[in-house]
Coordinates of C-alpha atoms and ligand atoms in Angstrom, one line a residue:
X440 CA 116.1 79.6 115.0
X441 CA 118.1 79.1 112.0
X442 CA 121.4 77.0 112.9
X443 CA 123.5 76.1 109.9
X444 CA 123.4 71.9 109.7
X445 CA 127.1 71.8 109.7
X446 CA 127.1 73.5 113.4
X447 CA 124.8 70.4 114.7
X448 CA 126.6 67.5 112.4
X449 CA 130.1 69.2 113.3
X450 CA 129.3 68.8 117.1
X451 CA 127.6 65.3 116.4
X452 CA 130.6 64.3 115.0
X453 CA 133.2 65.7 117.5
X454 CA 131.3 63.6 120.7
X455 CA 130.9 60.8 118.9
X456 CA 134.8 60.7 118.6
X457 CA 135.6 61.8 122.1
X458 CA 133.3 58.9 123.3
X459 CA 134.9 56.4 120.9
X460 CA 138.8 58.0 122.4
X461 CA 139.7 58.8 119.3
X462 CA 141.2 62.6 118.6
X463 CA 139.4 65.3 117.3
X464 CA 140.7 67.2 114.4
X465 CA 142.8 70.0 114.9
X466 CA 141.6 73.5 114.6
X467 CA 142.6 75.6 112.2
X468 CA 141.3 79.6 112.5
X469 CA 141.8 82.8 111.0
X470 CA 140.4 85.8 112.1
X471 CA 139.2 87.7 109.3
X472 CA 139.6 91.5 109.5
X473 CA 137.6 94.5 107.8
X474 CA 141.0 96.4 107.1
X475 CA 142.3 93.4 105.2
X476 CA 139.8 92.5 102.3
X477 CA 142.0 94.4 99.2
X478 CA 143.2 91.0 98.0
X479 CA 141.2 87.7 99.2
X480 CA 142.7 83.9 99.0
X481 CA 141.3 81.5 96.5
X482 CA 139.6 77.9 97.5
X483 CA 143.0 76.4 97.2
X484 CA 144.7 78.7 99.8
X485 CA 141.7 78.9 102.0
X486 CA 141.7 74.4 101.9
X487 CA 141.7 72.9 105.2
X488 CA 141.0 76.1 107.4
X489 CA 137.9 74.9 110.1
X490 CA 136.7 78.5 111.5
X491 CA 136.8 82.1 110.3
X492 CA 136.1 85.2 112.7
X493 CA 135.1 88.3 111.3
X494 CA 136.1 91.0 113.0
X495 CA 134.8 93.0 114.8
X496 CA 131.6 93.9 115.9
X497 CA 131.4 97.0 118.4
X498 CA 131.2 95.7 122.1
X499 CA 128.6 98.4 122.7
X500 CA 126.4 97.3 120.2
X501 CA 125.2 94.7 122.3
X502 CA 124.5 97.1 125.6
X503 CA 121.8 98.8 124.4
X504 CA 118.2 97.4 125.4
X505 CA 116.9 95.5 122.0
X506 CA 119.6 96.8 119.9
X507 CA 118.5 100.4 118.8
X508 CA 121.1 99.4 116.0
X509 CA 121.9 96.3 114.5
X510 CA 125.4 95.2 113.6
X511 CA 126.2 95.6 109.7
X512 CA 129.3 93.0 108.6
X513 CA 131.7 94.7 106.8
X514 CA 131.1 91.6 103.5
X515 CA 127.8 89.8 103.3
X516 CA 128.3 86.1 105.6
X517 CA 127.1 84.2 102.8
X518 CA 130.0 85.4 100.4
X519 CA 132.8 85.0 103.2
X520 CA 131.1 81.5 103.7
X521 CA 131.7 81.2 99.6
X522 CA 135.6 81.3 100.4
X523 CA 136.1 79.0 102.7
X524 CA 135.6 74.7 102.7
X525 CA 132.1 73.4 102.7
X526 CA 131.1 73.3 106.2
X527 CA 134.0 75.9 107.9
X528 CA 132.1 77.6 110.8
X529 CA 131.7 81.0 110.5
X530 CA 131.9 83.3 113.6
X531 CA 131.8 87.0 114.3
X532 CA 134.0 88.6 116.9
X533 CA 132.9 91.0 119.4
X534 CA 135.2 93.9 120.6
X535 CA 138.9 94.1 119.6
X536 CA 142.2 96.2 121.1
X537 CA 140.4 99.6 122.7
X538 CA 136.9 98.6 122.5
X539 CA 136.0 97.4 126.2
X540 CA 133.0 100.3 127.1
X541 CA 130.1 97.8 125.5
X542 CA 131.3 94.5 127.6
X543 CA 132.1 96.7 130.9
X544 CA 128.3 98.1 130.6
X545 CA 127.1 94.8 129.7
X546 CA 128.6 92.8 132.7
X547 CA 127.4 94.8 135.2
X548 CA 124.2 93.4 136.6
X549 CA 122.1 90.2 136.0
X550 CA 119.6 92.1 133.8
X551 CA 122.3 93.4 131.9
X552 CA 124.4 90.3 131.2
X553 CA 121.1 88.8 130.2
X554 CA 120.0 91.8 127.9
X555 CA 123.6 91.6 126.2
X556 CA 123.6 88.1 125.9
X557 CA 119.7 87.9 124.1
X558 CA 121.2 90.2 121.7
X559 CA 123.9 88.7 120.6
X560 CA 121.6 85.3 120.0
X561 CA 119.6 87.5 118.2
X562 CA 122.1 88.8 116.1
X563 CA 123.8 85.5 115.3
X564 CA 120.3 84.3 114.5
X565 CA 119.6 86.8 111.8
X566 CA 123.1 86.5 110.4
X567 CA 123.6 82.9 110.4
X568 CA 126.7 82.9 112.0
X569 CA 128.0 79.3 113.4
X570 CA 130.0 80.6 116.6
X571 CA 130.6 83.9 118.9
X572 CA 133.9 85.6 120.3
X573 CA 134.6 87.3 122.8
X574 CA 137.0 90.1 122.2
X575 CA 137.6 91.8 125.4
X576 CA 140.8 93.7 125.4
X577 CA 141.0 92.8 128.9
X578 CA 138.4 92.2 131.5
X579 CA 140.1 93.7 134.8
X580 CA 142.0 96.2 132.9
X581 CA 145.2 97.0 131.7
X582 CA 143.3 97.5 127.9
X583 CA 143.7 100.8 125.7
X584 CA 142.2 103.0 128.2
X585 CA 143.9 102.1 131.5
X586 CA 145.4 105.8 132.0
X587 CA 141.8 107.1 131.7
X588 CA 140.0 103.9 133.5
X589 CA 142.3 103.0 136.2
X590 CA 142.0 99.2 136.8
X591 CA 140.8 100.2 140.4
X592 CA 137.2 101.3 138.5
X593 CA 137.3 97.5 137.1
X594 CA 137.7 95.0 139.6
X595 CA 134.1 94.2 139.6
X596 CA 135.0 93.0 135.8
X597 CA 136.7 90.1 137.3
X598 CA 133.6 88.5 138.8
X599 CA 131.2 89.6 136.3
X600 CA 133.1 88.2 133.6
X601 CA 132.6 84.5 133.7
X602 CA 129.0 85.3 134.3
X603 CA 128.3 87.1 131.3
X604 CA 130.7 84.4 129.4
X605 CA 127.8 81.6 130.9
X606 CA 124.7 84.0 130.1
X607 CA 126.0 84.5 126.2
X608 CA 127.3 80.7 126.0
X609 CA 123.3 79.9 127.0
X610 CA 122.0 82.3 124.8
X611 CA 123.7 81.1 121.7
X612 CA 123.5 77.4 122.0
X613 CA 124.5 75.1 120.5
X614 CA 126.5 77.8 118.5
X615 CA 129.9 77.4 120.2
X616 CA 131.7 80.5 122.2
X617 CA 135.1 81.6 121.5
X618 CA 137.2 84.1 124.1
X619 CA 140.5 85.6 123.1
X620 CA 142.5 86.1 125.8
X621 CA 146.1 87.9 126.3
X622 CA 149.3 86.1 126.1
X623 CA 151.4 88.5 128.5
X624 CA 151.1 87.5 132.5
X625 CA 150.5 91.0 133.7
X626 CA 147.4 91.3 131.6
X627 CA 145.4 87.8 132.9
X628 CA 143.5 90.4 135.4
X629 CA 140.5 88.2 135.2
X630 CA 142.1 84.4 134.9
X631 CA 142.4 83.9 138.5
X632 CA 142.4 81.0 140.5
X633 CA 139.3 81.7 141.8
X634 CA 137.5 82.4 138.1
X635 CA 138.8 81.0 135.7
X636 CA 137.3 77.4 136.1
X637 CA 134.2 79.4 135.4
X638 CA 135.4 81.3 132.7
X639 CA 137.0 77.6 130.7
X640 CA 133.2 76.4 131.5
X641 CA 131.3 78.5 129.9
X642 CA 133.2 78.6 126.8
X643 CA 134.5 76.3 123.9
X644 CA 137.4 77.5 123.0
X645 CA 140.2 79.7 124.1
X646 CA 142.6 81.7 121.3
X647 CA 145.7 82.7 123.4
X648 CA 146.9 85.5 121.6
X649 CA 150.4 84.3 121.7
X650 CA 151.8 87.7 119.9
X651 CA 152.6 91.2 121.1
X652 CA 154.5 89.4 123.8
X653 CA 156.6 92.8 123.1
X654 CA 154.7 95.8 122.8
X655 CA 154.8 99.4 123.3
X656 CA 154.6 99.8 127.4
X657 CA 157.8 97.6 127.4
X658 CA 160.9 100.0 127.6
X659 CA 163.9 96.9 126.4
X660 CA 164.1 94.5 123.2
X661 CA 162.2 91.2 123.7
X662 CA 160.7 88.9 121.0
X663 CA 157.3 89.1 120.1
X664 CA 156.0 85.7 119.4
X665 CA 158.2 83.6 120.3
X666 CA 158.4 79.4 121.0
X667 CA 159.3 80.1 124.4
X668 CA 157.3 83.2 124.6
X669 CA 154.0 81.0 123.1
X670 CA 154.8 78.4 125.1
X671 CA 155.1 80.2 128.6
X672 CA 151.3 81.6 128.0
X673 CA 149.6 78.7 126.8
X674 CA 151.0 77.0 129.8
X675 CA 149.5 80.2 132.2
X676 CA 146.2 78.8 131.3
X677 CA 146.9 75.1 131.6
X678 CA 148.0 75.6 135.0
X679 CA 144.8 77.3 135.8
X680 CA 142.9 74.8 134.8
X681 CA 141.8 75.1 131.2
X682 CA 140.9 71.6 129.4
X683 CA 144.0 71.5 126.5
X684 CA 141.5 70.3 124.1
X685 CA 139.8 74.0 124.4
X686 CA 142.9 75.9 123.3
X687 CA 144.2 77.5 120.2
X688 CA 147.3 78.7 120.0
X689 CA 147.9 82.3 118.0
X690 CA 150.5 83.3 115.3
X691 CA 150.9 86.8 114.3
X692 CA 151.2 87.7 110.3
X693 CA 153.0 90.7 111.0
X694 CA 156.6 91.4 112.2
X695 CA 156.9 94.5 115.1
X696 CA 159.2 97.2 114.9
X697 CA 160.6 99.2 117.8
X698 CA 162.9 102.3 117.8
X699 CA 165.8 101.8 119.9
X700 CA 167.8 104.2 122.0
X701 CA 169.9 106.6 120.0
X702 CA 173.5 105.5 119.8
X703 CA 173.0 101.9 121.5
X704 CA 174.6 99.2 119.5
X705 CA 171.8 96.3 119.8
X706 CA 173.5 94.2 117.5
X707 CA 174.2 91.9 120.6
X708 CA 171.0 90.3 120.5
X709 CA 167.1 90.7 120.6
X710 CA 166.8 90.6 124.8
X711 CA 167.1 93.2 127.1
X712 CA 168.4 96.2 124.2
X713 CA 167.2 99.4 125.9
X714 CA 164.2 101.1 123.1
X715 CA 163.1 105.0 122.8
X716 CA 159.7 105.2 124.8
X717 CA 156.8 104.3 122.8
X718 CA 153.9 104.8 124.7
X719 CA 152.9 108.5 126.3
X720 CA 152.7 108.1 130.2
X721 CA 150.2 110.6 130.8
X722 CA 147.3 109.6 128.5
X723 CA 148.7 106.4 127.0
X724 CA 148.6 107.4 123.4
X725 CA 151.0 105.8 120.7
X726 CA 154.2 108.0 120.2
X727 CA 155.0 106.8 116.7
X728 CA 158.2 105.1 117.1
X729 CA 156.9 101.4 117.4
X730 CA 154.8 99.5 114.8
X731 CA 153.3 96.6 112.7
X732 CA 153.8 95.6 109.7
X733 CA 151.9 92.6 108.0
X734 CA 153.1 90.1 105.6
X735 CA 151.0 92.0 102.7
X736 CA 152.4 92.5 98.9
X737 CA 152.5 96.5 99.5
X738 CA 155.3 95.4 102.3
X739 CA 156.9 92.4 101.2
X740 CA 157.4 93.6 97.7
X741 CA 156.3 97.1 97.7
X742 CA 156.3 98.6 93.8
X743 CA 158.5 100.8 92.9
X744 CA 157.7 104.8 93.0
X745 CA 156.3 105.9 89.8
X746 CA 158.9 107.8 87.7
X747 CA 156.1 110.6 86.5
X748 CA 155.4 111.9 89.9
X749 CA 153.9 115.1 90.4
X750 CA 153.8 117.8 92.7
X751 CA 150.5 117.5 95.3
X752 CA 148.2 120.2 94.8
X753 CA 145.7 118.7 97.8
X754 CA 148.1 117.4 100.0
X755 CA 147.3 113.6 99.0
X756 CA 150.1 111.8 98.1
X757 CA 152.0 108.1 98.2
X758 CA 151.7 104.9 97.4
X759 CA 148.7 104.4 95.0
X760 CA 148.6 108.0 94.2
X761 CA 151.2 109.9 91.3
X762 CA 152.0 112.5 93.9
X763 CA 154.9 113.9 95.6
X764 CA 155.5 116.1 98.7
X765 CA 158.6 117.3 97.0
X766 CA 159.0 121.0 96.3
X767 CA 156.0 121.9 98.7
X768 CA 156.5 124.5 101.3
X769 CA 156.5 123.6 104.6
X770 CA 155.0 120.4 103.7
X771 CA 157.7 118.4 101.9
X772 CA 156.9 114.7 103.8
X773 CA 154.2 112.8 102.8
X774 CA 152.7 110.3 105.6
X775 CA 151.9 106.6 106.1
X776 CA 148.5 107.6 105.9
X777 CA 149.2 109.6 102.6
X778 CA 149.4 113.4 103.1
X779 CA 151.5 115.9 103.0
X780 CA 153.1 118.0 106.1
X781 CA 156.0 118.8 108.0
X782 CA 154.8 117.7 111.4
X783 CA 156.4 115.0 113.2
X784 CA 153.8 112.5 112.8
X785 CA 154.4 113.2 108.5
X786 CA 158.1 113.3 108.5
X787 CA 158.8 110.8 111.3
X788 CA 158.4 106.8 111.4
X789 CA 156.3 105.4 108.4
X790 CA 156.9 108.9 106.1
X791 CA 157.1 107.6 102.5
X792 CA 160.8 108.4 101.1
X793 CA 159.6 107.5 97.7
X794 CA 157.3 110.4 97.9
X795 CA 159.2 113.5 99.5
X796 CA 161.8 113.9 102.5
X797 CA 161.5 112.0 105.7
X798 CA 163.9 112.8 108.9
X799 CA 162.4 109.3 110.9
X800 CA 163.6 105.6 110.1
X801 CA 162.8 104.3 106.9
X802 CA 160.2 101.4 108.4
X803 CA 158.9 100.1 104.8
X804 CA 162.7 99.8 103.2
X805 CA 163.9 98.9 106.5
X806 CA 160.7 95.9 106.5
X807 CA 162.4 94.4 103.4
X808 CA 165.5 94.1 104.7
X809 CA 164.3 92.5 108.0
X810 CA 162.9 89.5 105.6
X811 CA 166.1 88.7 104.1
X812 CA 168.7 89.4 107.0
X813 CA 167.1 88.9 109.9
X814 CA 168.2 86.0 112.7
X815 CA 166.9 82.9 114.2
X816 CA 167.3 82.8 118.4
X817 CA 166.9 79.2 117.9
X818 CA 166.6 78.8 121.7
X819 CA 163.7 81.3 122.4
X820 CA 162.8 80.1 119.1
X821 CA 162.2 83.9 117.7
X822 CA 163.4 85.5 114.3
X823 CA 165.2 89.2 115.0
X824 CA 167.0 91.9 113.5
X825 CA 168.7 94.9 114.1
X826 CA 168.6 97.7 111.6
X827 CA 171.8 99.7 112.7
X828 CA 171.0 103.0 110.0
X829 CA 167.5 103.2 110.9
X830 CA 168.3 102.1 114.8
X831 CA 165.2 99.8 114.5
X832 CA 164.8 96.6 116.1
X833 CA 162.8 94.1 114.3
X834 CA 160.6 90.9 116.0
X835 CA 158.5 88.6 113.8
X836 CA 157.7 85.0 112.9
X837 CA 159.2 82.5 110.2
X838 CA 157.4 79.3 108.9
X839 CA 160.4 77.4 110.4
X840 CA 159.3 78.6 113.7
X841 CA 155.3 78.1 113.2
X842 CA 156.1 74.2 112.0
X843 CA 158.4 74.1 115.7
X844 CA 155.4 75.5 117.7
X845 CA 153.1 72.9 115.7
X846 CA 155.7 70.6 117.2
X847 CA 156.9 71.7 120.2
X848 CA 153.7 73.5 121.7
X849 CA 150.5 72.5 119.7
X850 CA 151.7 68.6 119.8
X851 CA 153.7 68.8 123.4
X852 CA 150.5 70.1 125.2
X853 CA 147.8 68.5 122.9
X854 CA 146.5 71.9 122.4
X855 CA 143.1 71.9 120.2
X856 CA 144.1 73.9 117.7
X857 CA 145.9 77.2 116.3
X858 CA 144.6 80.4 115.2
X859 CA 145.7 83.5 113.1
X860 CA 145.8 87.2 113.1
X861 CA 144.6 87.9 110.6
X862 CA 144.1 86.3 106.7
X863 CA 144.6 89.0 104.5
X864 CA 147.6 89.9 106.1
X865 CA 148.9 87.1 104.7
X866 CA 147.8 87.8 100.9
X867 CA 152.1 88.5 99.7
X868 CA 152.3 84.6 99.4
X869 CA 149.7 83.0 101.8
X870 CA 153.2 81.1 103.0
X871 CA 152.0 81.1 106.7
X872 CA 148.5 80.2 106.1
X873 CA 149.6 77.1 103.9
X874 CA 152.2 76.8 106.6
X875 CA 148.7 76.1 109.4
X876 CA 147.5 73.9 106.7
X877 CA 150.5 71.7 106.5
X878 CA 150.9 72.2 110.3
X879 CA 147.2 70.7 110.8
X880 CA 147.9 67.9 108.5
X881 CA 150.7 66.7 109.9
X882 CA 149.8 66.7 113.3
X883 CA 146.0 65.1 112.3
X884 CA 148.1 62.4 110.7
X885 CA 150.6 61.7 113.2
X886 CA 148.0 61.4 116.4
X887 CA 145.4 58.6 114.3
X888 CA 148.6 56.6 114.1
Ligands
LIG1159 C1 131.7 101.7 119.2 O1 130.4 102.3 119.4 C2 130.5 103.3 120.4 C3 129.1 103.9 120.7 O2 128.5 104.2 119.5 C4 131.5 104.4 119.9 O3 131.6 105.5 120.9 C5 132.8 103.8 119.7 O4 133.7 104.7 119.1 C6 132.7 102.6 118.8 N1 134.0 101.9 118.8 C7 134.7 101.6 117.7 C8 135.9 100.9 117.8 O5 134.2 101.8 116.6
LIG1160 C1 112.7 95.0 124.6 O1 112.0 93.8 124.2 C2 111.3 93.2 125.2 C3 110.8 91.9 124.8 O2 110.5 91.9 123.4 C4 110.1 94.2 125.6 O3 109.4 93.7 126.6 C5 110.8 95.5 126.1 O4 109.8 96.5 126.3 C6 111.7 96.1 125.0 N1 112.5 97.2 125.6 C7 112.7 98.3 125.0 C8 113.5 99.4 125.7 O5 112.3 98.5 123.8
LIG1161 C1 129.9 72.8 98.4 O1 128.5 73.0 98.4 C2 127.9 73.5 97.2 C3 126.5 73.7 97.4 O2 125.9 72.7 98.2 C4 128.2 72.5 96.1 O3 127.7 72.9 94.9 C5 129.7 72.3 96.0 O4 130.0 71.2 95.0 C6 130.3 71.9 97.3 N1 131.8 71.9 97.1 C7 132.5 70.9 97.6 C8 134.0 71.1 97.4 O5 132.1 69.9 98.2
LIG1162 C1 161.9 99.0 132.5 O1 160.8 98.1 132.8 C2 161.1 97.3 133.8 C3 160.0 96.3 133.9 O2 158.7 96.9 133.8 C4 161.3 98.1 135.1 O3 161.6 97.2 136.2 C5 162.5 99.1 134.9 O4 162.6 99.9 136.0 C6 162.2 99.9 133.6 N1 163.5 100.6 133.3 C7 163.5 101.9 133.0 C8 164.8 102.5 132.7 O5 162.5 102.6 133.0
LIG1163 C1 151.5 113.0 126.4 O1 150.1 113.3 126.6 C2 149.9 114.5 127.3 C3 148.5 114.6 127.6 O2 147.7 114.2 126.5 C4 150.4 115.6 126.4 O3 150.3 116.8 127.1 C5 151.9 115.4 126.1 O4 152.4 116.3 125.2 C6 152.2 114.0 125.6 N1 153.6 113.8 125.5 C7 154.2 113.4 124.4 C8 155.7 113.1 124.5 O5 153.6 113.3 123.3
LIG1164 C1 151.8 107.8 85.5 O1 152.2 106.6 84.9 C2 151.3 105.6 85.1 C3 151.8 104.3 84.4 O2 153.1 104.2 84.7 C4 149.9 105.9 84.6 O3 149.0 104.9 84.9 C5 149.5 107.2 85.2 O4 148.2 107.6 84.7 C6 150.5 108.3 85.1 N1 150.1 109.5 85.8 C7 150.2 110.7 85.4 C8 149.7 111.8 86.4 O5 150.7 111.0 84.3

């Protein structure tokens, strides 16, 4: 078994300075996702940060019996391990919003839970990675699929859970296991009373995602990573027992949009402003008018159109491309995605103006905007704006606010650490990552006082 040396002098190091009483150094994490690799961080921006994820590895890899086929990270673990600090552990996560089927089939019995758990040893062995997490977009329900798997098909998920969380956690060791778990009440299914002191055994450390805290089942305004928002979910799992030391608290690099109802003034504030519906109620697709969009160069500062656009002869067309929608019949929008058509889904929220004739909001002008007028709710602790052309209702994250949660949630509770979704959605200036760095610094400083 190959384990990298820092894993076992890392974990040397951190009892040694519980038994002594003195603090252990703050986590500082970033999840590293395969959509997000266009433009990486250098050693001077990556400084400081203590574990990367990559993400994410199909949950139903892992169900098979012996792996008929064997994960394939999306970059080579040596040359992520090349960006970071000597010694930052490197982790893999498993799952990820709508993939639950591979962690459902692999909780199920004893000989399953053990089969799943040998194989992710296995695969952490041959990769060399330092640390597992759990992804599992949510045991008990309420994930992606809950209009086609009622949560009533998934109450066995809450007992089995913890147990497969122990039979992976003995599996891997000493590697260290990592669960991220949701930051809204109603989806802590499986953190009850009765399981979760099981569940805060068995692992090392728990990433709240403390983000999303809006999303598209709610049907009124509400920020969606808020202090008070953060604070209220870290505080869920403190009172059900979880040791603070084990917690990492989660900041979002991307800001969320939201249609809101036609002809309502929600200039008033962010709470409580009544939105279009954004999630279908029959099958629980997306209907398009609610979004992300991360703190990336093609958003924060997107380049202008070029002037020597051309009419599309294959329908491509956008940003990147010297192609306009313009002109064509039937088919004058071009998409997010970067095609032309006239449907709904091309004309609607996200169509590219630059590049042909859009009828939705304009989200991308509309982004910019956001970033220079939007509002502080210093009281929630939440940055907001209203976008009364486009009727859009903006909810995102400032470094202000990340250096009050450092304060004000990470330092108030003693939480372990913090975490972020994701790097390179970070990669217009790297301001929020530095902002960790800073954040970590300062806090590591002021508690060896
Ligand atoms: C994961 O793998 C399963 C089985 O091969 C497949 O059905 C599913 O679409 C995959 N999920 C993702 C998110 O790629
Ligand atoms: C899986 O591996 C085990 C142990 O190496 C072996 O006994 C078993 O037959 C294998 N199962 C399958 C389905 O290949
Ligand atoms: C990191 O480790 C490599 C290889 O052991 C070494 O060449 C390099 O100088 C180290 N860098 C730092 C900043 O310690
Ligand atoms: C909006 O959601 C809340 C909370 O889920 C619910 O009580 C209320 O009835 C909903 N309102 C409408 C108009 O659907
Ligand atoms: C919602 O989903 C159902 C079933 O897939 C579909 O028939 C219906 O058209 C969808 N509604 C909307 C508003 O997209
Ligand atoms: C359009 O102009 C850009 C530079 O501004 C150039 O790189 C590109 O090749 C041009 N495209 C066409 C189709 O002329």
């Amino acid at each position: 078994m190959k384990v990298s040396g820092s894993v076992l002098a890392g974990m040397v190091a951190v009892g040694a300075a519980a038994e002594a009483g003195c603090p252990q150094p703050l986590r500082n994490m970033v999840y590293f996702d395969q959509y997000h690799t266009a433009i990486l961080p250098s050693h001077d921006v990556t400084a400081g940060i203590t574990h990367v994820v990559m993400s994410f590895a199909n949950s139903s890899l892992f169900a098979t019996p012996n792996m008929t086929e064997e994960y394939k990270p999306f970059m080579d673990v040596s040359k992520v391990r090349a960006m970071f600090d000597n010694g930052t552990q490197v982790g893999v996560a498993l799952g990820g919003w709508g993939d639950t089927n591979g962690f459902g089939a692999g909780a199920k019995t004893e000989a399953s839970r053990k089969q799943y758990a040998r194989n992710i040893a296995a695969m952490a062995t041959k990769l060399g990675f330092d640390f597992i997490d759990i992804d599992w977009e949510y045991p008990g329900g309420n994930g992606a699929d809950y209009k086609q798997i009622p949560n009533s098909d998934k109450v066995d998920e809450i007992t089995t859970y913890p147990l497969l969380l122990q039979e992976i956690k003995d599996a891997i060791k000493p590697r260290a296991l990592s669960i991220a778990v949701p930051g809204k009440a109603v989806d802590m299914i499986a953190y009850t009373p009765e399981h979760a002191p099981a569940i805060f055994a068995a692992v090392d450390m728990v990433n709240v995602m403390a983000y999303d805290l809006m999303n598209r089942r709610d049907n009124a305004t509400a920020h969606h990573t808020d202090l008070q928002g953060s604070l209220k979910a870290v505080d869920a799992y403190l009172a059900l027992g979880c040791p603070a030391a084990k917690l990492n608290l989660g900041l979002a690099f991307y800001a969320k949009y939201f249609q809101t109802a036609k002809g309502v003034d929600c200039s008033g504030g962010p709470i409580g402003c009544p939105i279009l519906l954004a999630e279908n109620a029959t099958d629980g697709s997306d209907l398009g008018t609610s979004g992300a969009i991360t703190f990336e160069k093609a958003n924060v500062s997107p380049p202008p159109p070029p002037t020597n656009l051309t009419t599309s002869k294959d329908q491509s067309c956008g940003t990147g491309t010297a192609f306009t929608c313009q002109g064509l019949a039937d088919a004058g929008c071009c998409s997010q995605y970067g095609f032309c058509g006239s449907t709904p889904a091309h004309c609607g929220a996200g169509c590219q103006a630059g590049f042909g004739t859009c009828t939705g909001p304009q989200i991308g002008a509309s982004f910019v905007s956001a970033l220079k007028e939007s509002k502080t709710d210093e009281v929630a602790g939440g940055q907001w704006w209203w976008d009364a052309s486009n009727e859009l209702f903006w909810t995102l994250d400032t470094v202000p606010l990340m250096q009050r949660k450092f304060k004000e949630i990470v330092a108030a509770r003693g939480l372990g650490g913090i975490f972020a979704w994701s790097l390179g959605e970070d990669s217009y200036d790297w301001s929020h990552l530095k902002a960790m760095r800073e954040g970590v610094k300062g806090l590591s400083k002021a508690s060896r006082k």
